[in-house]
mmCIF file with all atom_site columns, C-alpha atoms in Angstrom:
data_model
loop_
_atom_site.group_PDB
_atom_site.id
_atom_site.type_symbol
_atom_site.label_atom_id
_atom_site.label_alt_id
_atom_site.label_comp_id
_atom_site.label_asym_id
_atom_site.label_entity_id
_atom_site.label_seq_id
_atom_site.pdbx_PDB_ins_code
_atom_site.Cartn_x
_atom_site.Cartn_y
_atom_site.Cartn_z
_atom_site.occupancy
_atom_site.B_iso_or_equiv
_atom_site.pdbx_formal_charge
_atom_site.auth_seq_id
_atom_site.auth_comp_id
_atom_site.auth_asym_id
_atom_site.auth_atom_id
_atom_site.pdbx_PDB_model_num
ATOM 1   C CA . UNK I 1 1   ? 140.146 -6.287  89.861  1.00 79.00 ? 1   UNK I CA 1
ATOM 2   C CA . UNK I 1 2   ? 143.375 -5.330  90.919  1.00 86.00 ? 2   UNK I CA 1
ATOM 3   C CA . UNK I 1 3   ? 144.593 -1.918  91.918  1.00 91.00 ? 3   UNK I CA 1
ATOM 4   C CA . UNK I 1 4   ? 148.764 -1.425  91.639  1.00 92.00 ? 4   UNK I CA 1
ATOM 5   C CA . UNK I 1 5   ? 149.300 1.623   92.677  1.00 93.00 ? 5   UNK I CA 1
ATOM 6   C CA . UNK I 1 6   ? 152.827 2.547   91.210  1.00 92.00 ? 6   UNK I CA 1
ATOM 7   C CA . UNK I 1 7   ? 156.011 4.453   91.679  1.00 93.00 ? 7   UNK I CA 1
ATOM 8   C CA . UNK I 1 8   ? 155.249 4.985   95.702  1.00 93.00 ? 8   UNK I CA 1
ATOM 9   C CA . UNK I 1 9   ? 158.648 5.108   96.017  1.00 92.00 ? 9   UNK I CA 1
ATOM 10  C CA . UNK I 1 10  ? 158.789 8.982   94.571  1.00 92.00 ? 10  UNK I CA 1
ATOM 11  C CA . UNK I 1 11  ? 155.871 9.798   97.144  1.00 90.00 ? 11  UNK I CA 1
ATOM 12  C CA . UNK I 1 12  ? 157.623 11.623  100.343 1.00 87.00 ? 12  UNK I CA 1
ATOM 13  C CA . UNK I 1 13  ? 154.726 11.828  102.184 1.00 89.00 ? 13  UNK I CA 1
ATOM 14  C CA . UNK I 1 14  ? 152.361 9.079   103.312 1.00 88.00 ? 14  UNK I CA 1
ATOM 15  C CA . UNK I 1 15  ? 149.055 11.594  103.618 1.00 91.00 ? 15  UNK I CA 1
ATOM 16  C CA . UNK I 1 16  ? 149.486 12.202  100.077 1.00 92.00 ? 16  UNK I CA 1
ATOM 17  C CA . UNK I 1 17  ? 149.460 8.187   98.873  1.00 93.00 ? 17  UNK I CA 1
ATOM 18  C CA . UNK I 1 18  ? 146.690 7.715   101.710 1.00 94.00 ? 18  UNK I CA 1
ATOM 19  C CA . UNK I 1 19  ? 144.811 10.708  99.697  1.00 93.00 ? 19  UNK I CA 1
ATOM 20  C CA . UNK I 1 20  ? 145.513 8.218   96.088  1.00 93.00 ? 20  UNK I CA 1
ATOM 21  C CA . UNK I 1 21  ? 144.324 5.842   98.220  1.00 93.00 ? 21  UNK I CA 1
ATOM 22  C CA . UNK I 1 22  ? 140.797 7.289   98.659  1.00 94.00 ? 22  UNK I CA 1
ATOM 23  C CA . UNK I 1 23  ? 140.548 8.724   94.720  1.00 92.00 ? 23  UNK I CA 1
ATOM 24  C CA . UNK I 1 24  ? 141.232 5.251   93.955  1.00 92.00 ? 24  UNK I CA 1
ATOM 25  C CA . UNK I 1 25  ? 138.527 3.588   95.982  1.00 92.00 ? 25  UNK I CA 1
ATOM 26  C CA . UNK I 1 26  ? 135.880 6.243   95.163  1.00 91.00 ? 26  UNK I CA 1
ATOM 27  C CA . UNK I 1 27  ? 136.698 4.547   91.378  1.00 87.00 ? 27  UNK I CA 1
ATOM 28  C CA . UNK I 1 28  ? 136.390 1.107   92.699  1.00 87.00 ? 28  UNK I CA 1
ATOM 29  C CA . UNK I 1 29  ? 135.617 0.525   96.251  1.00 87.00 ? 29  UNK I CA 1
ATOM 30  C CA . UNK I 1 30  ? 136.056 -3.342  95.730  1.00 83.00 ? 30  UNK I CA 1
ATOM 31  C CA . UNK I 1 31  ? 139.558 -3.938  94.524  1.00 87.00 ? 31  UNK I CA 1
ATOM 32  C CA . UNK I 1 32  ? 142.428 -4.011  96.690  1.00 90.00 ? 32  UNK I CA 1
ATOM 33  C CA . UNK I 1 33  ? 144.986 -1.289  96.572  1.00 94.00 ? 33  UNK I CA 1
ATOM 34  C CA . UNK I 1 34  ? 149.177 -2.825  96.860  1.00 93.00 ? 34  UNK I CA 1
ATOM 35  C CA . UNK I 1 35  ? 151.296 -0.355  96.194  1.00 94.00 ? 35  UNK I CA 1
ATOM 36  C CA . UNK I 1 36  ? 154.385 -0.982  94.384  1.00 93.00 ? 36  UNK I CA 1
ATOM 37  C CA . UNK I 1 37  ? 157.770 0.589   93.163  1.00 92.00 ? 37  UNK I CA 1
ATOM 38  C CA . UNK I 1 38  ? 159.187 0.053   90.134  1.00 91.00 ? 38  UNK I CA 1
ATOM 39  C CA . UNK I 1 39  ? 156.045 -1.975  88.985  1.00 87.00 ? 39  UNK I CA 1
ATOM 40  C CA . UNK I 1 40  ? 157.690 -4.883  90.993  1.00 91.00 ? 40  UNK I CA 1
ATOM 41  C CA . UNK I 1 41  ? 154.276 -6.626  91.258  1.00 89.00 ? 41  UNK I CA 1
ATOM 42  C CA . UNK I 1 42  ? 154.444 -10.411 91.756  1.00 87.00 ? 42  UNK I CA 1
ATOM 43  C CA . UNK I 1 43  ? 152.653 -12.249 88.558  1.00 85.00 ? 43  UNK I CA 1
ATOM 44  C CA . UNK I 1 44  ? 150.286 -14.699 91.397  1.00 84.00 ? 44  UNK I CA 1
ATOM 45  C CA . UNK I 1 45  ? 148.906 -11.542 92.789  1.00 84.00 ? 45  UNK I CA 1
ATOM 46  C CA . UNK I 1 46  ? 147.685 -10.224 89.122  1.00 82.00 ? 46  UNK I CA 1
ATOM 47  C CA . UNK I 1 47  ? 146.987 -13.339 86.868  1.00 81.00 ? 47  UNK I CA 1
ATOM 48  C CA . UNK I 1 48  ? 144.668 -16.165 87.820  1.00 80.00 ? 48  UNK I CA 1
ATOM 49  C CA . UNK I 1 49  ? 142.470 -14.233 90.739  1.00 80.00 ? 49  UNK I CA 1
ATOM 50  C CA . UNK I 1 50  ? 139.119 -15.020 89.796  1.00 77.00 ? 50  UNK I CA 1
ATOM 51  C CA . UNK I 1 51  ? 138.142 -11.337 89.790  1.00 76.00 ? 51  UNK I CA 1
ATOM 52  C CA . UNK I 1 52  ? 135.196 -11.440 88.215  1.00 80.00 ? 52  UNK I CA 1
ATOM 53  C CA . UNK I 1 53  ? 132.043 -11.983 90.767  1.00 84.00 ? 53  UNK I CA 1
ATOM 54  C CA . UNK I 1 54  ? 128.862 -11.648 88.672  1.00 88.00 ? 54  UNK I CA 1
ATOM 55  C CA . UNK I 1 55  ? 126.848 -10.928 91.883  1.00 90.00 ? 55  UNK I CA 1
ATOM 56  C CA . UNK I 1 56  ? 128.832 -8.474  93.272  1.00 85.00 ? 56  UNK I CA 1
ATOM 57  C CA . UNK I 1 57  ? 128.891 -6.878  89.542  1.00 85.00 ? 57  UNK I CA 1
ATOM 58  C CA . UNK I 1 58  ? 124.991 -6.781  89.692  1.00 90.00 ? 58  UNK I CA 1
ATOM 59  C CA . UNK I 1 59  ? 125.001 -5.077  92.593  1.00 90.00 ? 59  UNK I CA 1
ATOM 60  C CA . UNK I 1 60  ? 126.927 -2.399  91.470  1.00 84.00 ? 60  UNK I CA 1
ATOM 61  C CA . UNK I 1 61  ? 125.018 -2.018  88.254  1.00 84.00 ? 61  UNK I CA 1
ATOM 62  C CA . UNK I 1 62  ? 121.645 -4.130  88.191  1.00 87.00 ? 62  UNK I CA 1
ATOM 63  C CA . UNK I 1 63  ? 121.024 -3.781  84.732  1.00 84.00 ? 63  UNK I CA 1
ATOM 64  C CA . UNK I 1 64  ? 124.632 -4.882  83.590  1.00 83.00 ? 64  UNK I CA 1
ATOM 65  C CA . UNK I 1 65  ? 122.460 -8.210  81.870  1.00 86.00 ? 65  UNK I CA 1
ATOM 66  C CA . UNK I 1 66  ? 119.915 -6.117  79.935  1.00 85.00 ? 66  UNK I CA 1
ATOM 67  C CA . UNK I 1 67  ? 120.447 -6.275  76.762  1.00 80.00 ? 67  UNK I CA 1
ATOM 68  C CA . UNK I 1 68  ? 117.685 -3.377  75.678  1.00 81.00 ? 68  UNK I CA 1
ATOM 69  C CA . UNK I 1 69  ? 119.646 -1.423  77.854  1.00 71.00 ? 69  UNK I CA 1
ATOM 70  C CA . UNK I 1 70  ? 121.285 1.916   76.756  1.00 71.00 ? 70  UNK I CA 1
ATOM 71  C CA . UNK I 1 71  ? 124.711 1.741   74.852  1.00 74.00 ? 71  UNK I CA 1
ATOM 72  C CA . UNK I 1 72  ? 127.490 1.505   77.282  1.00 71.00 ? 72  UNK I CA 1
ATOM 73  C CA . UNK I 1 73  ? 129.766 5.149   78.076  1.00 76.00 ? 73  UNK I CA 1
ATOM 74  C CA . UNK I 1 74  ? 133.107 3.943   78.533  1.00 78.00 ? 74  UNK I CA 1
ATOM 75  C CA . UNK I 1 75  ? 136.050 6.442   80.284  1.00 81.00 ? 75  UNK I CA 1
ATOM 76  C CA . UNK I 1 76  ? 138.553 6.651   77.537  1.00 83.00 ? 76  UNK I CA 1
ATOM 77  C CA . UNK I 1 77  ? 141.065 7.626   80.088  1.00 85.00 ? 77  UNK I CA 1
ATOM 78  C CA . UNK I 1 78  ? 140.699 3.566   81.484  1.00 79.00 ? 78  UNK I CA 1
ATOM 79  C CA . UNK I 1 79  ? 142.644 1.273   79.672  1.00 77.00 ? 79  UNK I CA 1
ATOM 80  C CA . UNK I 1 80  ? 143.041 -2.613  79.976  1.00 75.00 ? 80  UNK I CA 1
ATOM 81  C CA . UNK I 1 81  ? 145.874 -4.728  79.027  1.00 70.00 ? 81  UNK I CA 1
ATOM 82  C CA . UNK I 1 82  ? 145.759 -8.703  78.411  1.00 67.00 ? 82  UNK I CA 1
ATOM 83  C CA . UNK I 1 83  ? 148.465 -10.942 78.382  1.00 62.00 ? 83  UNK I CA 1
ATOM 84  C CA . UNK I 1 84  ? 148.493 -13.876 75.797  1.00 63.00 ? 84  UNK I CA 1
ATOM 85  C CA . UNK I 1 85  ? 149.746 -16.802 78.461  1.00 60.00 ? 85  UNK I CA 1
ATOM 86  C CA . UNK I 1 86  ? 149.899 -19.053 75.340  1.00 61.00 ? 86  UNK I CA 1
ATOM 87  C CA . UNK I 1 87  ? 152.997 -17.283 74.091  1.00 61.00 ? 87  UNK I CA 1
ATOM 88  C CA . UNK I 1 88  ? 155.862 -19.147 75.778  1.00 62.00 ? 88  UNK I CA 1
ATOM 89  C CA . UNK I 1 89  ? 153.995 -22.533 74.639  1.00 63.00 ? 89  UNK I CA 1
ATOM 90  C CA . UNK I 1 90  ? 154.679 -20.999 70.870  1.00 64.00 ? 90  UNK I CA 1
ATOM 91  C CA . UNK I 1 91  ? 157.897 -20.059 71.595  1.00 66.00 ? 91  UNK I CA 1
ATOM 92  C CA . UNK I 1 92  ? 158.842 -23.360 73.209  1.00 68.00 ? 92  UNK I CA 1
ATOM 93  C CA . UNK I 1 93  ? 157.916 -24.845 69.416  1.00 67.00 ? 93  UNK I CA 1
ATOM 94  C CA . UNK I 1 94  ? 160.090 -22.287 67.585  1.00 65.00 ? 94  UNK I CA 1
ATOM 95  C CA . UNK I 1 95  ? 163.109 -23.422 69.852  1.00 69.00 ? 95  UNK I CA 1
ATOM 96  C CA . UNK I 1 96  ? 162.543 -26.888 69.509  1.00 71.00 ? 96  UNK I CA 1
ATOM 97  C CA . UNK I 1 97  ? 162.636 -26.327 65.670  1.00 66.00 ? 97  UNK I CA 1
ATOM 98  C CA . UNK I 1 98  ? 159.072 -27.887 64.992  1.00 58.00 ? 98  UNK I CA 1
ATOM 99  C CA . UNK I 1 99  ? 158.370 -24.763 62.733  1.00 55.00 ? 99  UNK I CA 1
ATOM 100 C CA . UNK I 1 100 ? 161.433 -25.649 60.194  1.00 56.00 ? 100 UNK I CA 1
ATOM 101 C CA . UNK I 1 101 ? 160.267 -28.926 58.817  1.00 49.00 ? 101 UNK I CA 1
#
């Protein structure tokens, strides 16, 4: 996981992105935080990390594996967005004109 904590640039006082800070790592205490303006992010530090630590995801909820377990509550107001890295590949095709024949 990846925190980006955006549009720091229209913060005027440090306290208050210091108090985002802390609502942000009561949601997740594990990611790190970078804030950014403008949602200039650098792709390396988003794509690729190997987030995903199944141990460290046990800890947090031991019975993540159970499949008897109850049905899962999800917070509607936490969204996800994936990026389909295969799409410049297919483009690359269309402009070499392998789609016309």
């Amino acid at each position: 996981d990846r925190l980006l904590l955006n549009k720091t640039d229209l913060v005027s006082e440090a306290e208050e992105l210091d108090r985002i800070e802390a609502r942000l790592r009561g949601i997740n205490g594990f990611a790190p935080i970078q804030r950014c303006a403008h949602s200039d992010v650098s792709v390396g530090s988003v794509l690729g990390i190997n987030g995903f630590d199944l141990q460290r995801a046990l800890k947090a909820s031991p019975t993540l594996l159970d499949a008897r377990g109850g049905e899962t509550k999800h917070d509607a107001s936490v969204t996800s967005v994936s990026i389909d890295q295969g799409a410049a590949r297919h483009m690359r095709t269309v402009q070499q004109g392998a789609l016309d024949q």
